[in-house]
mmCIF file of C-alpha atoms in Angstrom:
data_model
loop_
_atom_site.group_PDB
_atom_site.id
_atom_site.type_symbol
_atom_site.label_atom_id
_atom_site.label_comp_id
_atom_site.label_asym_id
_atom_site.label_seq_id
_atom_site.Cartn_x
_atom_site.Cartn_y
_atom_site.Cartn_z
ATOM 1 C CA UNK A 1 -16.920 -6.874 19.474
ATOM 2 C CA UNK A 2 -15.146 -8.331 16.587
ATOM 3 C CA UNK A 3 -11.771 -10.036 16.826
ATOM 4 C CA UNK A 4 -9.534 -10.390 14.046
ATOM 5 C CA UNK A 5 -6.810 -13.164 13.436
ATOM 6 C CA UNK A 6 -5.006 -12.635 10.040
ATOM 7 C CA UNK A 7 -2.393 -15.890 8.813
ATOM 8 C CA UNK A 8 -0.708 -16.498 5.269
ATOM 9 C CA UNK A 9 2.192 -14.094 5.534
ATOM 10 C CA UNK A 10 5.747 -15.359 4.406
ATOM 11 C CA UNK A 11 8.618 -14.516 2.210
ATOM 12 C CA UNK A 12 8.512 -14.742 -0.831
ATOM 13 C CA UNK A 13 10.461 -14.345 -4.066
ATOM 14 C CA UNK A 14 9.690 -11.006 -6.585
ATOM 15 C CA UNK A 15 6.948 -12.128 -8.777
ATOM 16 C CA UNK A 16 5.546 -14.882 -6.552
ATOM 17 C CA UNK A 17 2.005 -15.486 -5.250
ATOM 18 C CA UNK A 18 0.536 -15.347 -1.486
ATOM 19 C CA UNK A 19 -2.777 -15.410 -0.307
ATOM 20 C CA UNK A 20 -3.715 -13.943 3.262
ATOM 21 C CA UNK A 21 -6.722 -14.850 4.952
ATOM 22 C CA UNK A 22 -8.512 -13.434 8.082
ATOM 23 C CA UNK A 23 -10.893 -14.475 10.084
ATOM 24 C CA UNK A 24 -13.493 -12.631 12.341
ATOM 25 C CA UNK A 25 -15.118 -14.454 15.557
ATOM 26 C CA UNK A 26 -18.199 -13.187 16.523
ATOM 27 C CA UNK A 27 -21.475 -13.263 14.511
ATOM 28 C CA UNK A 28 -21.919 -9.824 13.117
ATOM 29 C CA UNK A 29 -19.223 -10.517 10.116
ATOM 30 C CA UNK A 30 -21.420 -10.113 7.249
ATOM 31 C CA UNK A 31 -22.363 -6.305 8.939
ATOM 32 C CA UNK A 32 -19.171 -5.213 8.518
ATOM 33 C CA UNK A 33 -16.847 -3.532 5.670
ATOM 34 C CA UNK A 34 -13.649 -5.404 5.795
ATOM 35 C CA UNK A 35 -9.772 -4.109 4.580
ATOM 36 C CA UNK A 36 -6.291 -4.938 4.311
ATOM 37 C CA UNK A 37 -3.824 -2.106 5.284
ATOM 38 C CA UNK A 38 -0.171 -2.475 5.129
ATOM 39 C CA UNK A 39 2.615 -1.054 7.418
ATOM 40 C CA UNK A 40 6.238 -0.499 5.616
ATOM 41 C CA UNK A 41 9.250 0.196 8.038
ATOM 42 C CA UNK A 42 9.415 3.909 8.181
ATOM 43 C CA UNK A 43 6.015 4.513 6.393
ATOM 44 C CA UNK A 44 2.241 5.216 7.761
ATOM 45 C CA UNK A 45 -0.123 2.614 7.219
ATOM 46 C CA UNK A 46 -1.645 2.911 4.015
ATOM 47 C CA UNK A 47 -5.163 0.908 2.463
ATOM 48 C CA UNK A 48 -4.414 -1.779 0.231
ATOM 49 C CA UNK A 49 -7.814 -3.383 -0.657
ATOM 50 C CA UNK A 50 -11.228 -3.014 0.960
ATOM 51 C CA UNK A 51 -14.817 -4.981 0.455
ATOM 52 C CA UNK A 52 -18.373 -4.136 0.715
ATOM 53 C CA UNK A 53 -20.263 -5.790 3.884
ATOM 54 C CA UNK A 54 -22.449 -8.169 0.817
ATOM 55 C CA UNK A 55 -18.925 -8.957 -0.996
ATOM 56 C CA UNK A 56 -20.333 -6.980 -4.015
ATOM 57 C CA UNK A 57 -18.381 -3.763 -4.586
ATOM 58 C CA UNK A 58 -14.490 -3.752 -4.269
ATOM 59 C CA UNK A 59 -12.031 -0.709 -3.726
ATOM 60 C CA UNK A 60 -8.273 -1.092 -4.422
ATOM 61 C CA UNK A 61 -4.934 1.402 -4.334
ATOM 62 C CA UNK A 62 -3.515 2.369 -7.598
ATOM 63 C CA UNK A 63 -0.440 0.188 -6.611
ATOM 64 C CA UNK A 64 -1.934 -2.731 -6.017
ATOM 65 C CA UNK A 65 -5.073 -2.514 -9.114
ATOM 66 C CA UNK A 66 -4.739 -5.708 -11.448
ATOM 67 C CA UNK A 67 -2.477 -7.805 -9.032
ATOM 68 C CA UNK A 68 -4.467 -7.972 -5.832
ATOM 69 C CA UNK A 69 -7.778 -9.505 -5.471
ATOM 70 C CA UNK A 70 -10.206 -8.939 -2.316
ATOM 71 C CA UNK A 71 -12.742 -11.840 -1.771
ATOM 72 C CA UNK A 72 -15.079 -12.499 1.733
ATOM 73 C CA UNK A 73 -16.789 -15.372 2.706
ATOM 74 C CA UNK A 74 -19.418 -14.430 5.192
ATOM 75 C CA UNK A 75 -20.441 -18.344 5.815
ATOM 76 C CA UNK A 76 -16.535 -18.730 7.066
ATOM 77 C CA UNK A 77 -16.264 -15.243 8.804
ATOM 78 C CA UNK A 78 -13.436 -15.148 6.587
ATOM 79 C CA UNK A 79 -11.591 -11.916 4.308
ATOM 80 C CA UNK A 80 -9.198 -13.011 1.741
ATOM 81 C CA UNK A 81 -6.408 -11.053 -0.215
ATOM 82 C CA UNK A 82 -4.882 -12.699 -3.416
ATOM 83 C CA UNK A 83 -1.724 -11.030 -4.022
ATOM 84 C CA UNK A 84 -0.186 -12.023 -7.530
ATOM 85 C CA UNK A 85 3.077 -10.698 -9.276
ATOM 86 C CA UNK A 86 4.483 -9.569 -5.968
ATOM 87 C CA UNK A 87 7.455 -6.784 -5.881
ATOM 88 C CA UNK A 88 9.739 -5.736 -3.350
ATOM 89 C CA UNK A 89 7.993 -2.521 -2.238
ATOM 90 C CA UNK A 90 4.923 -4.709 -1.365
ATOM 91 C CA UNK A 91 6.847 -5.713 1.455
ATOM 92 C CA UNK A 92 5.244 -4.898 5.034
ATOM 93 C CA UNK A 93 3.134 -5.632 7.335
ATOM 94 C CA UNK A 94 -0.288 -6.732 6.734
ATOM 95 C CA UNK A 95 -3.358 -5.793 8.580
ATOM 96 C CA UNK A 96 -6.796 -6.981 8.766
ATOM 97 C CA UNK A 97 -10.083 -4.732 9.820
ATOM 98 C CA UNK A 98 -13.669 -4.459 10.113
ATOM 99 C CA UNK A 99 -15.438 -1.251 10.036
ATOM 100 C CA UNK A 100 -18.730 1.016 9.018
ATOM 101 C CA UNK A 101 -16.523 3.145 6.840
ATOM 102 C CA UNK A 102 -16.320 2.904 3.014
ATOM 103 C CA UNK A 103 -14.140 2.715 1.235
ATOM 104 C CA UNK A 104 -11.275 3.776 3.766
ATOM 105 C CA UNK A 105 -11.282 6.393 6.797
ATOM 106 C CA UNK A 106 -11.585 5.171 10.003
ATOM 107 C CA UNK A 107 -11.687 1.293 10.694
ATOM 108 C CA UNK A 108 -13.742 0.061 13.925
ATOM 109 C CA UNK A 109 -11.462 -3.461 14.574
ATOM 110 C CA UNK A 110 -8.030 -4.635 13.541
ATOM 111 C CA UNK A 111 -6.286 -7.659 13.599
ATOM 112 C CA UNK A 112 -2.538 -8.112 14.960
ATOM 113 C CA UNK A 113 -0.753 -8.145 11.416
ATOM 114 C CA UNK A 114 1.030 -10.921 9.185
ATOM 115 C CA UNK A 115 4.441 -10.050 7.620
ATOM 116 C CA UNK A 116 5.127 -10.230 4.255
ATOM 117 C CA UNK A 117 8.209 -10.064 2.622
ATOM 118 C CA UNK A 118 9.195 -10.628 -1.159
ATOM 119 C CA UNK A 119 12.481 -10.642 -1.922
ATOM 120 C CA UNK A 120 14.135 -9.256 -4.977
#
């Protein structure tokens, strides 16, 4: 069982910086492939980034390529997402997960979202 606790959400003004973290109790971190999904009103939830178990190999959405940066820490049981040059439609809600699956498809553990909203 892994349990997820995401933090670093805000507002924040169009072409602003935020940095979400998330961190994973339990001791099997490192095992597991780790993503950030986002949830815009009205829209399915959609990848956004996602990170090999050894931190190595990185996957990111078209949308996001060149702004957002995916980082782990597996000494901190910790997922980061850098998100530079922010727009409006990266508004939503931001989730955390752990999984076996790679790149994307189904994710074993989520967290309980952070919302971020940048304003235009």
């Amino acid at each position: 069982q892994v349990q997820l606790v995401e933090s670093g959400g805000g507002l924040v003004q169009a072409g602003g910086s935020l940095r979400l973290s998330c961190t994973a109790s339990g001791r099997t971190f490192s095992r597991y492939n780790m993503g950030w999904f986002r949830q815009a009103p009205g829209k399915e939830r959609d990848v956004v980034a996602t990170i090999r178990w050894s931190g190595g190999v990185t996957y990111y959405a078209d949308s996001v390529k060149g702004r957002f940066t995916i980082s782990r820490d597996n000494a901190k049981n910790t997922v980061y997402l850098q998100m530079n040059s922010l727009k409006a439609e990266d508004t939503a809600v931001y989730y955390c997960a752990a999984g076996s699956s790679w790149p994307v498809g189904e994710y074993d553990y989520w967290g309980q979202g952070t919302q971020v909203t940048v304003s235009s």
